Tab-separated table of C-alpha atoms in Angstrom:
chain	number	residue	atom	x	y	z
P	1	UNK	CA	0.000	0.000	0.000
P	2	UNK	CA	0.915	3.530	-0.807
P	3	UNK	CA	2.185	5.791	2.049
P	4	UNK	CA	-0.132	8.706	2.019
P	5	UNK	CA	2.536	10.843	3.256
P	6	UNK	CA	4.567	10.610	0.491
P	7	UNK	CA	2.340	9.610	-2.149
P	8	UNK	CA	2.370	12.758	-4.060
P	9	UNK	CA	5.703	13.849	-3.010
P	10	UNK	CA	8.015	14.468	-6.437
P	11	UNK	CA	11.166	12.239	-7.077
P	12	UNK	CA	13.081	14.873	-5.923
P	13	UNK	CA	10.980	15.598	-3.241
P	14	UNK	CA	11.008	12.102	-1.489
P	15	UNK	CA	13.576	11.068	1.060
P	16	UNK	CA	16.547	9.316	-0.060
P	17	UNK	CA	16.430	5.891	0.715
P	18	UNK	CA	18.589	4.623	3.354
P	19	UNK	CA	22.614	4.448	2.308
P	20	UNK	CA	24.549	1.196	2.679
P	21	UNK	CA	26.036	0.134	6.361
P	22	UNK	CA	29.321	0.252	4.920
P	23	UNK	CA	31.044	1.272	1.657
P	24	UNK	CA	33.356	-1.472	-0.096
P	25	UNK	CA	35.523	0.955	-1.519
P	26	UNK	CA	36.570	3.016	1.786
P	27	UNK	CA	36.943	-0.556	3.679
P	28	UNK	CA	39.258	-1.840	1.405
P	29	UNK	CA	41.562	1.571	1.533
P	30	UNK	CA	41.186	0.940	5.817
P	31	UNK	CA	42.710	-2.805	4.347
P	32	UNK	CA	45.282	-1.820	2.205
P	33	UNK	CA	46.575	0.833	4.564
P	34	UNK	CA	48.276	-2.720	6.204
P	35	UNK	CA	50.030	-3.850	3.074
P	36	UNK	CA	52.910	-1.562	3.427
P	37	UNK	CA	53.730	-2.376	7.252
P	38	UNK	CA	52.852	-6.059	6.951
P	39	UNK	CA	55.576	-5.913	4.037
P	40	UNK	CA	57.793	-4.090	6.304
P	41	UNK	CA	57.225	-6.493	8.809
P	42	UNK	CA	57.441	-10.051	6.667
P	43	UNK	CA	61.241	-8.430	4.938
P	44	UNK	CA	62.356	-7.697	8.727
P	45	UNK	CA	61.035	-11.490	9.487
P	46	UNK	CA	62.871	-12.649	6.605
P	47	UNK	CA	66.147	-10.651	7.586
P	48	UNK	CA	66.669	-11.898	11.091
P	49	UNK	CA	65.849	-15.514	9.582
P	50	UNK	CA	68.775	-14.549	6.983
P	51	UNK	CA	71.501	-13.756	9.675
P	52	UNK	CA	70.260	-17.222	10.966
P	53	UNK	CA	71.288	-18.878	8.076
P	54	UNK	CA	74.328	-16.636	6.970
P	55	UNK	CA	77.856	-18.534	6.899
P	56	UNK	CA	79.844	-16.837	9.004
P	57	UNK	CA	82.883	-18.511	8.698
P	58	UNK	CA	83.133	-18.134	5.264
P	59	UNK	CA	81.772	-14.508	5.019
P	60	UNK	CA	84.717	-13.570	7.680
P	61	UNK	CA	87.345	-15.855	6.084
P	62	UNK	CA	86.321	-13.619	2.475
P	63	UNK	CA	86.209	-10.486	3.735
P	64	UNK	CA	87.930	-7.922	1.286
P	65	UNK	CA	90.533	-5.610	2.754
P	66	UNK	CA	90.456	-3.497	-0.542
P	67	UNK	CA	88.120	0.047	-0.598
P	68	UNK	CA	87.954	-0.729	-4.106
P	69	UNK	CA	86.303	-3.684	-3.839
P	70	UNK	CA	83.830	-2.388	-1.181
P	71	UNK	CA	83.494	0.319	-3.556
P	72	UNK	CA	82.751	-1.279	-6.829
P	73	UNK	CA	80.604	-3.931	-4.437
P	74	UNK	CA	78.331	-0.966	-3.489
P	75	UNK	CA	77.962	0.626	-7.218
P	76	UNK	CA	76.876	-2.507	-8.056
P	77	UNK	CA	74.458	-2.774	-5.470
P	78	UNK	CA	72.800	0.081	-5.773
P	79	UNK	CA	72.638	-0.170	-9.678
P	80	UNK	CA	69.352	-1.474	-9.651
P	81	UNK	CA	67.299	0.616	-7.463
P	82	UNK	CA	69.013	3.799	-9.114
P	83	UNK	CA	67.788	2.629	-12.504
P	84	UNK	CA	63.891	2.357	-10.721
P	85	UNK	CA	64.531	5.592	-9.519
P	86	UNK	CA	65.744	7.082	-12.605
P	87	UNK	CA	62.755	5.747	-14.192
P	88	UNK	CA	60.315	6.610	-11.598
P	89	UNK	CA	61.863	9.739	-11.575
P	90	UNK	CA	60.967	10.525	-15.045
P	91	UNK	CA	57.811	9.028	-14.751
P	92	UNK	CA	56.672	10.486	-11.697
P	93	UNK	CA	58.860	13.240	-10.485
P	94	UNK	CA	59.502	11.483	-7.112
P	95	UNK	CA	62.124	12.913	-5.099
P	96	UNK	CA	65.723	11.642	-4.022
P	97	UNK	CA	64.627	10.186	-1.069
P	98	UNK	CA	62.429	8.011	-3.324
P	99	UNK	CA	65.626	5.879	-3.512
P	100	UNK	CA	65.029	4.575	-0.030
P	101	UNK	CA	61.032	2.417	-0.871
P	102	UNK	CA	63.024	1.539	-4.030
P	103	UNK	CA	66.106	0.108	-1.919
P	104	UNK	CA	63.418	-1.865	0.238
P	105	UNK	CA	61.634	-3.327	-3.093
P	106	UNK	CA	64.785	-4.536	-4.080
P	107	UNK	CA	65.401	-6.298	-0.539
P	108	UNK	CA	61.714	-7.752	-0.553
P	109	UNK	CA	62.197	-9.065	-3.447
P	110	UNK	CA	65.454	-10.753	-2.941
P	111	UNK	CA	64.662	-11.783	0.972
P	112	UNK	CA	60.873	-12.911	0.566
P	113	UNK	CA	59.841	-13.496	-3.291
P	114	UNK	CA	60.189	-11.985	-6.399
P	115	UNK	CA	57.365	-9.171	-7.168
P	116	UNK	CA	56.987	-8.389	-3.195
P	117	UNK	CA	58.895	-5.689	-4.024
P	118	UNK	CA	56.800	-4.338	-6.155
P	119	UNK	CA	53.484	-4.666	-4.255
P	120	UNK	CA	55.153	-2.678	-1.459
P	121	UNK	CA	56.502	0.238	-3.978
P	122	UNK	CA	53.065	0.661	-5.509
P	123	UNK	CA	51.418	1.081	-1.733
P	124	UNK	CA	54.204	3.508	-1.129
P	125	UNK	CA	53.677	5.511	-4.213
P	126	UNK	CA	49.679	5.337	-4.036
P	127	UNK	CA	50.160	7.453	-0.252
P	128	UNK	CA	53.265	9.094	-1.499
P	129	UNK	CA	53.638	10.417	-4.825
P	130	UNK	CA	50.676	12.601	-6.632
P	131	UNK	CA	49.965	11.810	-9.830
P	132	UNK	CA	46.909	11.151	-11.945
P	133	UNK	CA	45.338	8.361	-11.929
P	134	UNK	CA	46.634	5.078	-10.236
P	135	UNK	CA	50.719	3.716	-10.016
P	136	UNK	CA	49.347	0.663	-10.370
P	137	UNK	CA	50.123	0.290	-14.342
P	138	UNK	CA	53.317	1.911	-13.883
P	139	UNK	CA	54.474	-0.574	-11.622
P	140	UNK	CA	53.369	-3.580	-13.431
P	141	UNK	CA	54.736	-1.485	-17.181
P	142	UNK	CA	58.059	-1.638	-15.494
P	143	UNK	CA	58.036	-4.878	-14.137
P	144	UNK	CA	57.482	-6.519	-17.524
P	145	UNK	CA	59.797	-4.172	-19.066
P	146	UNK	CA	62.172	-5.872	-17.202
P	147	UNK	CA	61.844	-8.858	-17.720
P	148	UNK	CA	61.468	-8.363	-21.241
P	149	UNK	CA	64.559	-6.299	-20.721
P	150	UNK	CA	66.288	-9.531	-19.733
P	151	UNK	CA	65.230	-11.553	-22.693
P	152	UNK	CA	66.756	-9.091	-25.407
P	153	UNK	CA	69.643	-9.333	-23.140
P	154	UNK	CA	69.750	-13.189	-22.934
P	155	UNK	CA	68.878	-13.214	-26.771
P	156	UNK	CA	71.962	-11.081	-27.888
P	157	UNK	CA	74.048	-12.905	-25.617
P	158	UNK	CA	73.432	-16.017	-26.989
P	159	UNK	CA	73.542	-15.231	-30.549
P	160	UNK	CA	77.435	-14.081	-29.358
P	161	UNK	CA	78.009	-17.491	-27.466
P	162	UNK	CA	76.320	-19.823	-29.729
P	163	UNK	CA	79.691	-20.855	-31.439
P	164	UNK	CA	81.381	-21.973	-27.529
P	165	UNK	CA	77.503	-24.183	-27.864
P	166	UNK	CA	78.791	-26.054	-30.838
P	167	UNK	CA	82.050	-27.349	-28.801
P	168	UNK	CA	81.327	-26.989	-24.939
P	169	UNK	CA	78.670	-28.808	-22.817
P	170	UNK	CA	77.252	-25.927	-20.927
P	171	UNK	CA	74.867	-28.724	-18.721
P	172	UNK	CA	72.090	-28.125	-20.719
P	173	UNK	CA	71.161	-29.835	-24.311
P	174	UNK	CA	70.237	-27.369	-27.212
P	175	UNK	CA	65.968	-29.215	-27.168
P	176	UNK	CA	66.339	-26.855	-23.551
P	177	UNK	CA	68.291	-23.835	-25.174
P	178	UNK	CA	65.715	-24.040	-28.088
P	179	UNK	CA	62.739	-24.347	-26.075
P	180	UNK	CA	64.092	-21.482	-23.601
P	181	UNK	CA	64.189	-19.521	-26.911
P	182	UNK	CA	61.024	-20.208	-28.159
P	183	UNK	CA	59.608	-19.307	-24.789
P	184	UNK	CA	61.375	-16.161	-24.455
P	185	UNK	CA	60.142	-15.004	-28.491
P	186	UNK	CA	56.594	-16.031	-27.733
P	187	UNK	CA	56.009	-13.831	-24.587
P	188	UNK	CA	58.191	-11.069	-26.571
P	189	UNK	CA	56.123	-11.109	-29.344
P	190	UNK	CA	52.599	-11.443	-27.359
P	191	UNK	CA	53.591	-8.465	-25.481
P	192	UNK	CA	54.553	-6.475	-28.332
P	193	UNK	CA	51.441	-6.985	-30.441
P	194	UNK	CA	49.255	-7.344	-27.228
P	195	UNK	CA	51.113	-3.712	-25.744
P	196	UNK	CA	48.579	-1.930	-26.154
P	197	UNK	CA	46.012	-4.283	-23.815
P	198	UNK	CA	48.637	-5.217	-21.245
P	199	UNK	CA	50.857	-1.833	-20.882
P	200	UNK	CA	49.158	1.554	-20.105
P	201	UNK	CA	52.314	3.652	-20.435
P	202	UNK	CA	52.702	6.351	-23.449
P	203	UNK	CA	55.082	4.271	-26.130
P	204	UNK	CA	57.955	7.167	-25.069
P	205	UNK	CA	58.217	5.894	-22.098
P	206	UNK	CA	57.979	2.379	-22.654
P	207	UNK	CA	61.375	3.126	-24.851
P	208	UNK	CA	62.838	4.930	-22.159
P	209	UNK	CA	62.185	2.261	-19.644
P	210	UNK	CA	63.599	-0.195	-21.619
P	211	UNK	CA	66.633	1.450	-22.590
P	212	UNK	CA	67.539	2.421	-18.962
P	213	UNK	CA	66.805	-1.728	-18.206
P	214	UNK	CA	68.886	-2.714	-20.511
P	215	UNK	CA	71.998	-0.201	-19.532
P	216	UNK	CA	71.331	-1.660	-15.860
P	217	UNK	CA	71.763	-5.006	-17.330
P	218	UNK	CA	74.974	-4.064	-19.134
P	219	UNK	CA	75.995	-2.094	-15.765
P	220	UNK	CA	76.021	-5.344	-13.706
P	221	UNK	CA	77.457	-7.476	-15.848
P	222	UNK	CA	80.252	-5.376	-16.011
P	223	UNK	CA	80.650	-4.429	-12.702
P	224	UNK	CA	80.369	-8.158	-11.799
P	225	UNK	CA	83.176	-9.143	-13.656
P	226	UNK	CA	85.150	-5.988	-12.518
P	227	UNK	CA	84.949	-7.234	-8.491
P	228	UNK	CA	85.620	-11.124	-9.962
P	229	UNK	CA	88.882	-9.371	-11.190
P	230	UNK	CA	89.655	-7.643	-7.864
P	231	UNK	CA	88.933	-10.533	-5.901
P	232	UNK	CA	90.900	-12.932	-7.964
P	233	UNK	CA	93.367	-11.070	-9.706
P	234	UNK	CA	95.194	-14.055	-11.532
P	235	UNK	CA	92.767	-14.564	-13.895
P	236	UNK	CA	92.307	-12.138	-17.298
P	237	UNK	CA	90.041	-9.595	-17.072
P	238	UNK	CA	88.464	-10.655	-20.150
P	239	UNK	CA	87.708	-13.866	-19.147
P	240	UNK	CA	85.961	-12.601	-16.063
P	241	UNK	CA	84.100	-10.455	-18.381
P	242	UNK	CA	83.258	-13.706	-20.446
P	243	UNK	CA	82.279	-15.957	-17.337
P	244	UNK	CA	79.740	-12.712	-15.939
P	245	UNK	CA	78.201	-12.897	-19.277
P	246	UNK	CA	77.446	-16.156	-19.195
P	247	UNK	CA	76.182	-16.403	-15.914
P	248	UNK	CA	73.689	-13.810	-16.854
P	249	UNK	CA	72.687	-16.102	-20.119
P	250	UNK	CA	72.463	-19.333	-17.989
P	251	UNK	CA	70.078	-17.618	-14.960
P	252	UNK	CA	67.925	-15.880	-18.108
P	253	UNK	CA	67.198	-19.012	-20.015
P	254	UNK	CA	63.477	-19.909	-18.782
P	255	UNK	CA	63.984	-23.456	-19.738
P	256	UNK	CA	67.378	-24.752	-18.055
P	257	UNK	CA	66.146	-26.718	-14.695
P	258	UNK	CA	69.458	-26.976	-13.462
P	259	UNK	CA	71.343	-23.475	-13.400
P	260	UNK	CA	74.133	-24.295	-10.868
P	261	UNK	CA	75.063	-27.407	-13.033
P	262	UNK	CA	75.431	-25.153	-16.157
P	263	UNK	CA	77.286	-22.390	-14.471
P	264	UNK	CA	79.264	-24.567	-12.904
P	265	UNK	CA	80.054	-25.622	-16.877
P	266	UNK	CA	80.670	-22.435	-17.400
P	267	UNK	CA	83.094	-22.566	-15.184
P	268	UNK	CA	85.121	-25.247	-16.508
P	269	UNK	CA	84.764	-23.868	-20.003
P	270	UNK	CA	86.907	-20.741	-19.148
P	271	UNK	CA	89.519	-22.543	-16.936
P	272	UNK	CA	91.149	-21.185	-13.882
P	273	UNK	CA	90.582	-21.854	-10.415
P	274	UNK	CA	86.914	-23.520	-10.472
P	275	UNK	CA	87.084	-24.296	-6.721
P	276	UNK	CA	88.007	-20.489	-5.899
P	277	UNK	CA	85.863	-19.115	-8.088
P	278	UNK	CA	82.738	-21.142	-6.601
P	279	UNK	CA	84.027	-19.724	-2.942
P	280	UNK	CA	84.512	-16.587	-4.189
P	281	UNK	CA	81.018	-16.083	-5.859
P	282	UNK	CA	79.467	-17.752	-2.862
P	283	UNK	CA	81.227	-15.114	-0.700
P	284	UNK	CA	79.801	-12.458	-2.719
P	285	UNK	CA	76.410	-13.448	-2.589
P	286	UNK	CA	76.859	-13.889	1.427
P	287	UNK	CA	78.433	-10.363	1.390
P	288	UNK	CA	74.807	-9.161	-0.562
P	289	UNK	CA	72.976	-10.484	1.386
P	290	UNK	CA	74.869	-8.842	4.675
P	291	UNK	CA	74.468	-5.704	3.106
P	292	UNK	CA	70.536	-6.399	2.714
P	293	UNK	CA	70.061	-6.812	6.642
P	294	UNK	CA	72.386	-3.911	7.289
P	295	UNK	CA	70.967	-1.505	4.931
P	296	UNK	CA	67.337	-2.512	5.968
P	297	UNK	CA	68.231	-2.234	9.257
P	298	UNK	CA	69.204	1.398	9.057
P	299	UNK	CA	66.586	2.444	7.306
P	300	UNK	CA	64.190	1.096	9.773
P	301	UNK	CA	66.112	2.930	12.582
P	302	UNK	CA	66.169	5.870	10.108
P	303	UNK	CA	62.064	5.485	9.613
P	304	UNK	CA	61.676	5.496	13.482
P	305	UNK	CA	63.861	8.038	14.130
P	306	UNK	CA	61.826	10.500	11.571
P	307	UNK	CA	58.456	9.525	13.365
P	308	UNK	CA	59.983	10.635	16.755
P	309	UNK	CA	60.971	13.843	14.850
P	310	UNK	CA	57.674	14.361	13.719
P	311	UNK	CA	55.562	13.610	16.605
């Protein structure tokens, strides 16, 4: 039955009808405010389980007397989050001290698992940076960039090394190096002529991120084989350069199930010292991952510090 009350009230005239107990869209935002801290909080979990697990004998017995090495050790480390930043720079204006949520995506993704990082730099830059509309498709543009980054790499390293492929057992047979090829052209080519569904960035700056992925690539590669050579100065330069290539093809190839194995081929493909060079790159990667719980360390300290400041 009709309410007489409002029975020849207007549209406009008529209350509105009662709103919704709760809005979706404002509860999730109350949700997603936890994403960055739980982040925060899973990378600390995962550092303190890291110095757990860290060899110390080994990391003491390899430590390198040499500022030079420290010094090239650090460049190298920071090579990757000062591409991001010179990306997200471009893209978004953010500020130097940008380089510090970039530094922590790096760490998440190397502590916890791969992408972390990148969920925790796109809550940082939704609460952070102003732009228009959301970072989300920034993010994800440079993620794949990168990776696709890595397969132009991988490809134009291997067309260079194919000829050691027709002599040398690398650990792997070509049925995986072809597959691993094939793999690597089909997702190049879907995201090529699918770019326009699957990347939201202005073509411009999908060249520019590229490019400055790429230089990162040939950055660390370089620099890789530079501390090799400071660390083990016996062996030629060039053949450090050589091995630091190829250990860049053999951990891009999406096909190869054992990686170790075919480094370890590598290895014996360019001669010298296989056992030292094993201890030495297993020194190295203790040493990173050192620097990872120090560095995240301070900048907790330096994030609590700044609250106190603020209060």
């Amino acid at each position: 039955m009709t309410d007489p009350v409002t029975a020849d009230l207007t549209p406009v005239d008529r209350p509105p009808a009662d709103l919704p107990a709760s809005n979706p869209v404002s509860r999730w935002r109350r949700l997603s405010a936890y994403i960055g801290p739980a982040i925060s909080v899973a990378i600390l979990g995962g550092a303190l389980w890291q110095v757990h697990e860290l060899d110390w004998h080994t990391l003491v017995r390899y430590i390198p007397t040499s500022p030079l090495i420290w010094l090239v050790l650090g460049v190298n480390y920071l090579s990757g989050p000062v591409g991001d930043w010179v990306i997200f720079r471009k893209l978004w204006k953010i500020p130097a001290d940008g380089i510090f949520p970039l530094i922590k995506k790096m760490i998440g993704n190397q502590i916890l698992l791969s992408y972390v990082g990148e969920v925790y730099f796109y809550d940082w830059a939704r609460r952070h940076v102003k732009m228009e509309g959301s970072p989300f498709g920034a993010v994800k543009d440079v993620a794949i960039l990168s990776a696709m980054a890595g397969y132009v790499m991988t490809l134009i390293m291997l067309a260079i090394a194919w000829p050691y492929f027709n002599h040398y057992a690398f650990g792997f047979n070509r049925r995986e190096i072809y597959g691993s090829i094939g793999v690597m052209l089909v997702i190049g080519l879907a995201i090529t002529f699918l770019r326009n569904r699957i990347l939201s960035l202005p073509r411009k700056d999908l060249v520019f991120v590229l490019m400055v992925h790429m230089v990162r690539l040939i950055v660390n590669t370089v620099l890789t084989a530079v501390l090799w050579s400071l660390m083990l100065p016996a062996v030629p330069f060039a053949s450090w350069l050589m091995l630091s290539t190829g250990r860049l093809l053999v951990t891009r190839l999406p096909v190869i199930p054992n990686q170790e194995i075919a480094f370890a081929g590598a290895l014996a493909l360019f001669g010298g010292p296989v056992n030292q060079t094993l201890q030495m790159i297993t020194a190295i990667a203790l040493f990173i991952t050192a620097i990872h719980i120090v560095v995240y360390m301070a900048m907790l300290l330096l994030d609590l510090a700044q609250r106190e400041r603020n209060a």
